Coordinates of C-alpha atoms and ligand atoms in Angstrom, one line a residue:
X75 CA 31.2 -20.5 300.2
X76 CA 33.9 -19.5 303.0
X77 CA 33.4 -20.6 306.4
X78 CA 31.5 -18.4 308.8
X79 CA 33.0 -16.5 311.6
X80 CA 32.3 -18.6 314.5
X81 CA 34.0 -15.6 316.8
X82 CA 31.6 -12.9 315.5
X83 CA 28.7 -12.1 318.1
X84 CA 28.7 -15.3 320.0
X85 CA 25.6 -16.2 321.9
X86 CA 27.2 -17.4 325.5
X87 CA 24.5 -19.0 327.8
X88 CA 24.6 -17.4 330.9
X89 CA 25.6 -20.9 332.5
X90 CA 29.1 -20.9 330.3
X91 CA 29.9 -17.0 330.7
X92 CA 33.3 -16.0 332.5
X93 CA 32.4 -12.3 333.9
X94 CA 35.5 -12.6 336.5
X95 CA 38.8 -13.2 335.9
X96 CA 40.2 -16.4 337.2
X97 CA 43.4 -15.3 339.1
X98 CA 45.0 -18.6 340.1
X99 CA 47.5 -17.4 342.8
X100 CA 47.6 -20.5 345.5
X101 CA 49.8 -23.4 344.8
X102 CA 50.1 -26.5 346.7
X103 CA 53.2 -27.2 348.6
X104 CA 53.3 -29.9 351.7
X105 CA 49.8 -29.5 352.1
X106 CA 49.9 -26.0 352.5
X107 CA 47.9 -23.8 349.8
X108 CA 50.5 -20.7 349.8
X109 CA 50.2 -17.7 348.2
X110 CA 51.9 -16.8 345.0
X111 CA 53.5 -13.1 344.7
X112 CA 56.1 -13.7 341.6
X113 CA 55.6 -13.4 338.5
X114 CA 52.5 -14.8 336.7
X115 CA 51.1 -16.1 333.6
X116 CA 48.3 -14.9 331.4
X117 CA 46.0 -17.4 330.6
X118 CA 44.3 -16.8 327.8
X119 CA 41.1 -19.1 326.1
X120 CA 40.8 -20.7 322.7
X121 CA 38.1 -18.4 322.1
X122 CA 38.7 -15.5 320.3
X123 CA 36.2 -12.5 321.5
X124 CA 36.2 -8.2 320.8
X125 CA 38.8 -6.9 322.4
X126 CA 38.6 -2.8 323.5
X127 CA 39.5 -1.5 319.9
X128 CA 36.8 -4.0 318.8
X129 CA 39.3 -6.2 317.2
X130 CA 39.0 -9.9 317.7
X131 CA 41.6 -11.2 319.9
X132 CA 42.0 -14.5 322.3
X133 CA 40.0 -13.7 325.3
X134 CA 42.0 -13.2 328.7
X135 CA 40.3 -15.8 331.4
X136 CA 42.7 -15.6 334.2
X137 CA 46.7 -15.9 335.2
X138 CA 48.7 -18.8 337.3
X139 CA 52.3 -18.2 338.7
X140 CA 55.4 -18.6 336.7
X141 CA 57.2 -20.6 339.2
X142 CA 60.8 -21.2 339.1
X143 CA 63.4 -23.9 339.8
X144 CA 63.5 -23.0 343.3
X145 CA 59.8 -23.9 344.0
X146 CA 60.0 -26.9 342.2
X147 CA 62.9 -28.2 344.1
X148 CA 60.6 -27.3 347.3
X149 CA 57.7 -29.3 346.1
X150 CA 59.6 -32.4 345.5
X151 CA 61.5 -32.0 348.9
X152 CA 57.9 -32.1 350.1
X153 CA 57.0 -35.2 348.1
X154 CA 60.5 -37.2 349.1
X155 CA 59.6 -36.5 353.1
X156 CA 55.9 -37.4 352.8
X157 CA 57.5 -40.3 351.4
X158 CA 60.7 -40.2 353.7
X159 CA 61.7 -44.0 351.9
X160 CA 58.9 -45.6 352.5
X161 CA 58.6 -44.9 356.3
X162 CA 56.3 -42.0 355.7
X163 CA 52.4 -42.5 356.8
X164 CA 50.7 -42.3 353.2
X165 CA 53.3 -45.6 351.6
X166 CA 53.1 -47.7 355.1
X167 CA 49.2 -46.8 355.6
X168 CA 46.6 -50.0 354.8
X169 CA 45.0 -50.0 351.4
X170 CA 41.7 -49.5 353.5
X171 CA 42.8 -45.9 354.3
X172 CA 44.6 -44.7 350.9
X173 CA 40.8 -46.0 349.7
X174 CA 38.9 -43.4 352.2
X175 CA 40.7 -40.7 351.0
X176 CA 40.6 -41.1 347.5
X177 CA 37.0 -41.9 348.1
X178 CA 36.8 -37.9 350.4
X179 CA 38.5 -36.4 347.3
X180 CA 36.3 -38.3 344.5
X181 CA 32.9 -36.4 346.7
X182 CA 34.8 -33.2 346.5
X183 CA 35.3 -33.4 343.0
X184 CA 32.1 -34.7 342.1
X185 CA 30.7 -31.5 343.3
X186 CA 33.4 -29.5 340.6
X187 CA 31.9 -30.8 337.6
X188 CA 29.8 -27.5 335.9
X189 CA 33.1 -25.4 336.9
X190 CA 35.4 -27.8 335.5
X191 CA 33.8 -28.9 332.5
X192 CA 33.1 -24.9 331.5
X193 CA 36.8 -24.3 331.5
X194 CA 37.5 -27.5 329.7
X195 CA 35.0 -25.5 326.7
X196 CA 37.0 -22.2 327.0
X197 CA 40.8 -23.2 327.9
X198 CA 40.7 -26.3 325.7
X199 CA 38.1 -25.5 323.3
X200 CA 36.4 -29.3 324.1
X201 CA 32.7 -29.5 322.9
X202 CA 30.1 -29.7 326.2
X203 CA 29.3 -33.4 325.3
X204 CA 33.0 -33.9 325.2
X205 CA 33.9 -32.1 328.4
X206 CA 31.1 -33.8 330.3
X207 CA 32.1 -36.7 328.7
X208 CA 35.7 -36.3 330.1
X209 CA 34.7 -35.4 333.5
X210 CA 32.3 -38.4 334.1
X211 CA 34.7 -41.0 332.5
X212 CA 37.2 -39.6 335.6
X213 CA 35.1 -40.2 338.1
X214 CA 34.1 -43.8 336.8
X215 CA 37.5 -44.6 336.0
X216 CA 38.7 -43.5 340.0
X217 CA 35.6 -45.2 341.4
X218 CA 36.4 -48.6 339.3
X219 CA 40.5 -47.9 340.5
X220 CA 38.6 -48.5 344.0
X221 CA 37.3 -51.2 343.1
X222 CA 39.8 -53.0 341.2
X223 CA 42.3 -52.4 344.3
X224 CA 40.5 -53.6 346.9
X225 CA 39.5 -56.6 344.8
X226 CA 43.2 -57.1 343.9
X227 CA 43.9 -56.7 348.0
X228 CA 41.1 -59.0 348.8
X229 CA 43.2 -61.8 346.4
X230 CA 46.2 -60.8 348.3
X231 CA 45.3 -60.6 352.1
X232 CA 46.3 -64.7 352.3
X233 CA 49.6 -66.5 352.7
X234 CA 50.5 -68.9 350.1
X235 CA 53.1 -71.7 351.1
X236 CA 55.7 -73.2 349.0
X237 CA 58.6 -75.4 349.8
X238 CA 57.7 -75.0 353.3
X239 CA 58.4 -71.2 352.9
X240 CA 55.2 -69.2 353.8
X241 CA 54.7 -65.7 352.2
X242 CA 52.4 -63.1 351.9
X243 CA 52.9 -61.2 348.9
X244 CA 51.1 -58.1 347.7
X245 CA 52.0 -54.5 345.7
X246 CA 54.3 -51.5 347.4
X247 CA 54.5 -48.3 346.1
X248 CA 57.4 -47.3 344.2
X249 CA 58.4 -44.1 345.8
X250 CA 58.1 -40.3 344.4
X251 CA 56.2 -39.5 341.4
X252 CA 56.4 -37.0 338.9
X253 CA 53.3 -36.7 336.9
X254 CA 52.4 -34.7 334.0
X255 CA 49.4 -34.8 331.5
X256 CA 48.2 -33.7 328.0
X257 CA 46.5 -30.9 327.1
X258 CA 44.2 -32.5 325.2
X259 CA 42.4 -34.6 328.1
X260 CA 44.0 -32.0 331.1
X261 CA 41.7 -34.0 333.6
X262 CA 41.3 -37.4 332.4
X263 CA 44.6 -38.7 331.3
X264 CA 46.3 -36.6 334.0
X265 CA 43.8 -38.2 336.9
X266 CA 44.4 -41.6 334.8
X267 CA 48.2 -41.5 336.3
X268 CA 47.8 -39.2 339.4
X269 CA 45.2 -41.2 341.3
X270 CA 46.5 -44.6 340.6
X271 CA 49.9 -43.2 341.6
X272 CA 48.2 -42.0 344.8
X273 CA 45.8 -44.7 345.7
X274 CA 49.5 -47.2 345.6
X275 CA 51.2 -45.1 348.1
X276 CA 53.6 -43.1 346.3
X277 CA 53.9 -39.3 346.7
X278 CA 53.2 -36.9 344.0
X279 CA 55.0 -33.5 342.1
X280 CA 52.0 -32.4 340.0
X281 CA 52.2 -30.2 336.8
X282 CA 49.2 -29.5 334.8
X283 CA 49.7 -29.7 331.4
X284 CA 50.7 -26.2 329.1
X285 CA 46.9 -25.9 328.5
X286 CA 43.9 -26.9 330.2
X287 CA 45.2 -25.7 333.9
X288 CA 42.7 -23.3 335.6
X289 CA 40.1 -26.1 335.5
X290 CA 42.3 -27.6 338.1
X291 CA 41.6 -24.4 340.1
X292 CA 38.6 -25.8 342.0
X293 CA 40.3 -29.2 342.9
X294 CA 43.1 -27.4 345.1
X295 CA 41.3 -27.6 348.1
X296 CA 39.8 -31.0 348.1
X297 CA 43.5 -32.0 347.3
X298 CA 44.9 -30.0 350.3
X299 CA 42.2 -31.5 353.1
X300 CA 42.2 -35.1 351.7
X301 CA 45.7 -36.3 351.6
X302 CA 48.5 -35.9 354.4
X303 CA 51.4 -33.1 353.7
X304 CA 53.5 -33.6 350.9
X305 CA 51.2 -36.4 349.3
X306 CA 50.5 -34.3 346.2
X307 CA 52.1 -31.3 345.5
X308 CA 50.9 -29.0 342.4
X309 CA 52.9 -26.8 340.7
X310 CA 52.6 -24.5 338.0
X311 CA 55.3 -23.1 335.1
X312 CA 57.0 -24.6 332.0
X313 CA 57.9 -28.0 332.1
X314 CA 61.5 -27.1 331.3
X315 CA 62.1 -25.2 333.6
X316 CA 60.2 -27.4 336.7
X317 CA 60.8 -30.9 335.5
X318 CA 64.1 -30.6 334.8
X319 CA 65.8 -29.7 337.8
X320 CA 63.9 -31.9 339.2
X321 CA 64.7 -35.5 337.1
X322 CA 68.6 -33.9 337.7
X323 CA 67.8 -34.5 341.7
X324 CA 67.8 -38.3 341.1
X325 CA 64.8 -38.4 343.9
X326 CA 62.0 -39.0 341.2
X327 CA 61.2 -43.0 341.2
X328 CA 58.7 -42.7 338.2
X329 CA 58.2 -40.6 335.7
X330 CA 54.5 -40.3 335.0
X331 CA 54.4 -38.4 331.1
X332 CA 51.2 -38.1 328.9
X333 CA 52.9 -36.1 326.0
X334 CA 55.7 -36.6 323.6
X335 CA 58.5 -38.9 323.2
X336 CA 60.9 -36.3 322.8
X337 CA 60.5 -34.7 326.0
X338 CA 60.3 -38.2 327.7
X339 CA 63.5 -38.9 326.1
X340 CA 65.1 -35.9 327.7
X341 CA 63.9 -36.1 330.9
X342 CA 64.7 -39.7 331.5
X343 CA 68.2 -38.2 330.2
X344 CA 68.4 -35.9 333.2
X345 CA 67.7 -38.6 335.7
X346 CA 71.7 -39.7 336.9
X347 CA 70.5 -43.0 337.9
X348 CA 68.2 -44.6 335.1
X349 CA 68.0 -48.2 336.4
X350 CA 65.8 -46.9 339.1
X351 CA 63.5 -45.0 337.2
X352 CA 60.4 -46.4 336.0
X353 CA 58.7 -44.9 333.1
X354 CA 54.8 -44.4 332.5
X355 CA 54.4 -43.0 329.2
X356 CA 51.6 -42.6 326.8
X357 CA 53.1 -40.7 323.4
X358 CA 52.4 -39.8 319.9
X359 CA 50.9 -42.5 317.5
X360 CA 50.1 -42.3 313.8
X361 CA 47.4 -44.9 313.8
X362 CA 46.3 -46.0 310.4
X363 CA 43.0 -46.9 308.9
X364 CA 43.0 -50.1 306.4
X365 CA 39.8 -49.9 304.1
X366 CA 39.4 -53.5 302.4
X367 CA 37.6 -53.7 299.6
X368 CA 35.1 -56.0 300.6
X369 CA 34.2 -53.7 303.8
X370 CA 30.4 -51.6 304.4
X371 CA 31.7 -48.5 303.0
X372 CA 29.1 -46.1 305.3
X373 CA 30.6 -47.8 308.2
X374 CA 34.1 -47.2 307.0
X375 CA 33.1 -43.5 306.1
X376 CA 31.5 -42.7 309.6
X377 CA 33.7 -44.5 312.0
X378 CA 37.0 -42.8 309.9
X379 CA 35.3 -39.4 310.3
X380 CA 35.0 -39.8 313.7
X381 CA 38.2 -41.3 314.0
X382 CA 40.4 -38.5 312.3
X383 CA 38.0 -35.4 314.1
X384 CA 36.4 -36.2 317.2
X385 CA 38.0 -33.2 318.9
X386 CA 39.4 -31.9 315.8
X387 CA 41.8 -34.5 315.4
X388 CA 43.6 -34.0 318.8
X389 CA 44.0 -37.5 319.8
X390 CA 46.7 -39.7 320.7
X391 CA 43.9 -42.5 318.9
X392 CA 43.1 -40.0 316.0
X393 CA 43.4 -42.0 312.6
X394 CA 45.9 -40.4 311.1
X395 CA 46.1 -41.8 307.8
X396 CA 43.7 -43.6 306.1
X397 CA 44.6 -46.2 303.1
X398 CA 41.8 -47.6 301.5
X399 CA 41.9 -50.2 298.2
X400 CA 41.9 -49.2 294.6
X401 CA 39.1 -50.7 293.8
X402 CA 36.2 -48.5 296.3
X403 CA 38.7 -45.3 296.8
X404 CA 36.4 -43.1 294.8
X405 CA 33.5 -43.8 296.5
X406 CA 35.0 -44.0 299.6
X407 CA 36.6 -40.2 299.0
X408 CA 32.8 -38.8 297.9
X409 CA 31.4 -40.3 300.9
X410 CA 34.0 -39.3 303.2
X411 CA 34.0 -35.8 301.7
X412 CA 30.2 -35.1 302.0
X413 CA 30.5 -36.5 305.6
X414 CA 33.2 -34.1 306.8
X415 CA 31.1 -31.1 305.3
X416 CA 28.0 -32.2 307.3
X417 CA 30.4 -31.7 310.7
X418 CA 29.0 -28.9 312.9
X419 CA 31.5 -26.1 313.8
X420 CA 30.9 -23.7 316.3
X421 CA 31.7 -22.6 319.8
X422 CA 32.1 -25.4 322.5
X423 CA 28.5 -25.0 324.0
X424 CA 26.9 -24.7 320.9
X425 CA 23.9 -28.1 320.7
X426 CA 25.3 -30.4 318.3
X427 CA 28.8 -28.8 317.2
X428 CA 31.6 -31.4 316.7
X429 CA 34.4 -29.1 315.2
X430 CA 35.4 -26.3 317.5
X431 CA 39.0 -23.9 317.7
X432 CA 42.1 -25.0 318.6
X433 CA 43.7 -24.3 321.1
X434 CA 47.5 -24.3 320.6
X435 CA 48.5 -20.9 319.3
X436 CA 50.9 -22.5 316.5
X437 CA 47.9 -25.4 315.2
X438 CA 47.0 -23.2 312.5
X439 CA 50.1 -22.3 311.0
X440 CA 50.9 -26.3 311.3
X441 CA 48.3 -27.7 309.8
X442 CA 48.5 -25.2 307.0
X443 CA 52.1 -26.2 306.6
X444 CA 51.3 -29.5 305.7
X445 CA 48.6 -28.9 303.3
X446 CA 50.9 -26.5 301.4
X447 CA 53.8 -29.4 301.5
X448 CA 51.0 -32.2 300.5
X449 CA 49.4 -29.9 298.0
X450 CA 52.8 -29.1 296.5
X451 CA 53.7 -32.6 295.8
X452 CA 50.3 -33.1 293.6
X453 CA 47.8 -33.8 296.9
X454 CA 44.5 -32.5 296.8
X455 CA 41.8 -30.9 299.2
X456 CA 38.6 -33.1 298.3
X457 CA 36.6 -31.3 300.9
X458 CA 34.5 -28.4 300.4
X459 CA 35.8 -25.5 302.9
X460 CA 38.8 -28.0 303.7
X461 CA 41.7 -25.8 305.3
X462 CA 40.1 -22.9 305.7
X463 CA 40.6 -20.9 308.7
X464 CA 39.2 -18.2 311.1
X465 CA 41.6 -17.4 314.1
X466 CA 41.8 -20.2 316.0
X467 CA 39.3 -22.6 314.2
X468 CA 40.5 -24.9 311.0
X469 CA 38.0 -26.3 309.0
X470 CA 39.7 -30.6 308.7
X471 CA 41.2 -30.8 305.2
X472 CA 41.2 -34.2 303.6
X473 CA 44.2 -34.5 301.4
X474 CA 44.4 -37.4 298.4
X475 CA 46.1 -38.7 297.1
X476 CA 49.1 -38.6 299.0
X477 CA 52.2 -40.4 299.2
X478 CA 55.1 -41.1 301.0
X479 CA 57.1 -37.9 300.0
X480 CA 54.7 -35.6 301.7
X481 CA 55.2 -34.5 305.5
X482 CA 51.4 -35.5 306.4
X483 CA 52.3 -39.0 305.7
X484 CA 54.5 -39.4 308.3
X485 CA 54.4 -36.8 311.0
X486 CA 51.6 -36.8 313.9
X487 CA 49.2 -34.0 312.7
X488 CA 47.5 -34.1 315.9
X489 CA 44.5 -31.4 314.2
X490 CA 41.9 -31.4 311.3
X491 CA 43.7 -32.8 308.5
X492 CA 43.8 -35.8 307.1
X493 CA 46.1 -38.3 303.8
X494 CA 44.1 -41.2 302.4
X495 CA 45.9 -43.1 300.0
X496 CA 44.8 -45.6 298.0
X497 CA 46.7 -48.9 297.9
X498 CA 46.5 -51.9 295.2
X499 CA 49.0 -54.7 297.1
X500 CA 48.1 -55.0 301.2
X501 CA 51.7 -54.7 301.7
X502 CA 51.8 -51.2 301.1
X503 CA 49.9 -50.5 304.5
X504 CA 51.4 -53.2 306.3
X505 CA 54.9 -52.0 305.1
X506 CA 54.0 -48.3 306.7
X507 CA 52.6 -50.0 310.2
X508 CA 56.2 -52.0 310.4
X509 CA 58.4 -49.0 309.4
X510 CA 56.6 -46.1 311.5
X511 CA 58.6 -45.0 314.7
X512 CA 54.9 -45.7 316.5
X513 CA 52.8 -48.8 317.0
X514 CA 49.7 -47.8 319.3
X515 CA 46.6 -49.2 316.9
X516 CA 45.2 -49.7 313.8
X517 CA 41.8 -49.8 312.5
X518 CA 40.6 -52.5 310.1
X519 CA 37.5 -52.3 307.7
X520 CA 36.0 -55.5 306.0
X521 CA 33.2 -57.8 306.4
X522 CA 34.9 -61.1 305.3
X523 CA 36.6 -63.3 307.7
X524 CA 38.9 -64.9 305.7
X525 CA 40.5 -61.7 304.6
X526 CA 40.7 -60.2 308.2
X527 CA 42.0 -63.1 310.2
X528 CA 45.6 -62.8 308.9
X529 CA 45.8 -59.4 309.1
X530 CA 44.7 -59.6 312.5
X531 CA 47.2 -62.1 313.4
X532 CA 50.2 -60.0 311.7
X533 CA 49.1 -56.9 313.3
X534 CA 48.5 -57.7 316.8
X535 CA 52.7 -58.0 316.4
X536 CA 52.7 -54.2 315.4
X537 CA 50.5 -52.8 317.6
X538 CA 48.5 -53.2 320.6
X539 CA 45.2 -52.9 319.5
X540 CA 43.3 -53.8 316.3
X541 CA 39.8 -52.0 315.7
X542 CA 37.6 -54.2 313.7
X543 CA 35.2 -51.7 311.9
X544 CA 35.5 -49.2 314.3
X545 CA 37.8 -45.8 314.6
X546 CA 40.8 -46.4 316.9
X547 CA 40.2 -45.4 321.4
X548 CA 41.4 -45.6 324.3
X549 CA 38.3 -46.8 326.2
X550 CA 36.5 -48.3 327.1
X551 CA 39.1 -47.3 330.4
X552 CA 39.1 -51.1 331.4
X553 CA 40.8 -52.3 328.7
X554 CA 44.7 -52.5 328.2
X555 CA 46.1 -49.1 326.8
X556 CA 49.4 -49.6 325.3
X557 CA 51.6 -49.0 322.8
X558 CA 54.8 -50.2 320.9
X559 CA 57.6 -48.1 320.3
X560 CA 57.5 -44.5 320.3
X561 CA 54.0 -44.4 321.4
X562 CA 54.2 -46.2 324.8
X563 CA 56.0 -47.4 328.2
X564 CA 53.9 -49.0 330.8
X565 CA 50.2 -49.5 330.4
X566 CA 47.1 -48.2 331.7
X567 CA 43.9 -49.0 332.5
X568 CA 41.7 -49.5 335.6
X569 CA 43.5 -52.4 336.6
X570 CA 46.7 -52.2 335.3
X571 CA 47.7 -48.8 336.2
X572 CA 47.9 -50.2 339.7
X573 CA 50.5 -52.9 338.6
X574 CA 52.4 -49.8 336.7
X575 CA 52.3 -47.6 339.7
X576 CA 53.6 -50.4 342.1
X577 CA 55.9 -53.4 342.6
X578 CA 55.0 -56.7 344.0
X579 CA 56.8 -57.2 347.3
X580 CA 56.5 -59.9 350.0
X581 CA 57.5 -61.1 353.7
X582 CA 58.6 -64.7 353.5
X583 CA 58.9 -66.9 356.6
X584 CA 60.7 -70.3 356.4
X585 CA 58.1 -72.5 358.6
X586 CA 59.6 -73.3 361.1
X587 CA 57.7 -74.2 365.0
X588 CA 59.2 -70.8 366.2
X589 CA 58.6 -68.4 363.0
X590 CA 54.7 -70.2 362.8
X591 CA 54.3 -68.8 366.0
X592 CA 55.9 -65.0 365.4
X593 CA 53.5 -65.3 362.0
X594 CA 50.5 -65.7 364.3
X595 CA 51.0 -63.6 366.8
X596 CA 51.5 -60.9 363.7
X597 CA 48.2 -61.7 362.6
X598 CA 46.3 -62.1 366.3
X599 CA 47.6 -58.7 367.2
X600 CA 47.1 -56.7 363.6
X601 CA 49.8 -54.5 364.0
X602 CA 51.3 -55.0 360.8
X603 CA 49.1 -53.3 358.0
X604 CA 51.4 -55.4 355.4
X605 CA 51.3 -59.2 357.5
X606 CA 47.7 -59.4 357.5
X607 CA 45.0 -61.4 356.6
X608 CA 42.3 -58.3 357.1
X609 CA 39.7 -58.4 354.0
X610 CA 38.4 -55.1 352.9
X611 CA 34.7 -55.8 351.9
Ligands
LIG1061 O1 44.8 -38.6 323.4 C1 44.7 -39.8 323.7 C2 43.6 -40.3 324.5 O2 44.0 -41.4 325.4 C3 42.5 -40.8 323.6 O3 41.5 -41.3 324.3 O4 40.4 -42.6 322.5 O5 39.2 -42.0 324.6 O6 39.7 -40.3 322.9 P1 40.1 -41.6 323.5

């Protein structure tokens, strides 16, 4: 039996409707919210509803402006003076106060969360578990940054003497940042760099990613009252034509990218002074599932599920591939199969719906793409319904076997489909891990020791972090995230996204009777925010 049409005579609680469209026509510029008269964008949602001919048809939500070269330019002027090389108030202002604003905006945008998350269901097509999900996790990850800072300043607010050279070292900002997100986590991952970025000292340029940007909409205003002019600037437009010019100016100090390695690639490109541009970058990944033999096949069956379609598959952590021994693929595959069919699909809001539409226009084609290539090179579908598609919505496909010839082996599907391969010698999948262009993680299924611990110990050298009979994630957001290769620069986390948004810098005196006594005098009179011994409880 076909799919149903999830698009046909939707039942939209009252709570989740959009009556009004949302015209987005501020942008923020050196902390003035101006208006926008040029050109402007249609924003239109995942969701596909009648349109006046009674044909379905994306529904139109709202517009944001089309800005241009020239107002990009403008908004990193305003971040370079806010920053004015390191003399501005936000970089020379104690920790203490950075820490009372972030703490103003984190109020602000507590009080967001129903408008926020019900356009992360209809711009992004994210489930309501999911978008709450994403919101919550932001404000827990900003409110441990808080923490983890002012513990980090606490360890820093002594002098240390060596070689009768006294020195009080801590972390400066780095200068102006440029900082774009995903689409797929529009809030989390692009907070996961902004506020960090913010809460070091450095100034901001700000675009949202190419989808998932009106849900930014009610945040303007606690951006605008809560940092000083020019701290974050947020623009709107194609990244081409606003990041560019900008790298080109040289003034950007880090490039803050959730997103792909080829657009990392050529924007670090346009920057005419490379050595003094740091890069934080989270990128594609092709992590792989290794079933062993010897592993609880439910557990493998669930946690793989999960892995390759929580959110349809559009994860930087999706498993992408799955190989699993010889000697358990069959039952693996029926288990697996059944499992996928049991998914709910739906509309975001619906109770209990996992699958939902996507929201890039072009998914559907992709994804089809590679089923055709797979299926042309001897691949099957296993699953009932898998492939099949209604507008924007794909129900996952699970392809097998599949080898190395076929497109879905190698490329980042980022959507509902999904190889497993079966392999004989361990090799084989360790072979794959050591040639792919990526190395973020891997996930590992067995129950005996003995078999795990050297694949452990081999892996951790390929990527950066090994799931032991679980699907492959980020979080929880205290732990390192991290790739090798093309997947990664820099890494994040709650604590070290502070260390990749800063540099350690110190004031050293030699100790001498006269410099002891300028060194105290700093400290009696407090009028150095770096010099000091202040402790921020
Ligand atoms: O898209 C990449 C995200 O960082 C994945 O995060 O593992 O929590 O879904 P997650």
């Amino acid at each position: 039996m076909a799919i149903k049409n999830i698009f046909q005579d939707p039942n939209i609680p009252q709570k989740f409707q959009i009556n009004d469209l949302i015209i987005q026509d501020t942008y923020l510029i050196n902390g003035e919210l101006r208006k926008w008269t040029g050109e402007t964008t249609t924003v239109s949602s995942v969701i596909y509803s009648k349109d006046n001919l009674g044909n379905l048809a994306p529904k139109v939500i709202g517009s944001i402006p089309n800005m241009q070269e020239e107002n990009a330019l403008e908004a990193l002027d305003a971040a370079v003076s806010a920053y004015d090389k390191g003399r501005g108030e936000w970089p020379r202002m104690k920790v203490e106060g950075r820490i009372n604003s972030i703490e103003k905006f984190v109020k602000m945008m507590a009080e967001t969360r129903d408008e926020v998350v019900k356009l992360l269901m209809w711009e992004i097509g994210k489930n309501y578990d999911a978008a709450t999900g994403e919101f919550d996790r932001t404000i827990e990850y900003i409110e441990d940054t808080i923490d983890d800072l002012k513990k980090m300043d606490r360890e820093h607010s002594n002098l240390q003497k060596h070689s009768n050279v006294y020195a009080q070292v801590r972390r400066g900002p780095l200068g102006v940042v440029l900082c774009m997100g995903p689409y797929n986590y529009p809030l989390n991952e692009t907070f996961c760099l902004l506020i960090p970025a913010l809460i070091c000292g450095n100034t901001t340029v700000f675009k949202p990613a190419k989808l998932g940007i009106l849900l930014l909409s009610p945040l303007l205003k606690a951006f605008q009252e809560c940092f000083p002019k020019g701290v974050v600037n947020l623009i709107y437009g194609s990244g081409r034509t606003l990041a560019t010019p900008i790298m080109k100016t040289g003034k950007v100090d880090v490039l803050a990218l959730i997103g792909n390695s080829k657009s990392a690639n050529a924007l670090q490109g346009f920057h005419p002074k490379q050595n003094r541009l740091r890069l934080v970058l989270g990128l594609e990944a092709k992590n792989p599932a290794i079933v062993l033999s010897n592993c609880n096949i439910d557990i493998a069956v669930s946690e793989c599920v999960a892995g390759a379609f929580s959110y349809n598959g559009q994860r930087c952590t999706a498993v992408k591939i799955i190989f699993v021994h010889k000697d358990i693929v069959e039952e693996f595959n029926k288990k697996f199969a059944i499992k996928v069919s049991e998914l709910k699909y739906g509309l975001p809001w619906e109770n209990g719906v996992s699958l939902t539409p996507l929201p890039e226009p072009s998914k559907p084609e992709y994804i089809q793409e590679l089923i055709d290539d797979a299926t042309s090179k001897g691949a099957k579908i296993i699953n009932e319904n898998g492939g099949e598609r209604v507008e924007s919505f794909v129900f996952p496909a699970v392809l097998y076997p599949t080898d190395t010839s076929m497109r879905v082996f190698h490329e980042e599907q980022f959507g509902p489909v999904v190889p497993i391969t079966s392999y004989d010698d361990i090799n084989e999948p360790l072979d794959y891990i050591s040639d792919s262009n990526y190395g973020q993680q891997v996930s590992l299924f067995s129950n005996d020791a003995n078999a795990l611990a050297p694949l452990i110990d081999m892996l951790v050298n390929q990527v950066c972090r090994v799931n032991i009979n679980s699907k492959c994630q980020r979080g929880p957001d205290v732990f390192p995230f991290v790739g090798r290769k093309d997947s990664a620069v820099s890494t994040l986390s709650v604590h070290d996204a502070i260390r990749s948004f800063s540099i350690r810098t110190l004031v050293a005196f030699k100790g001498t009777e006269s410099n002891k006594e300028v060194l105290d005098e700093l400290l009696d009179n407090k009028q150095s925010n770096f010099v000091s011994t202040h402790y921020i409880l």
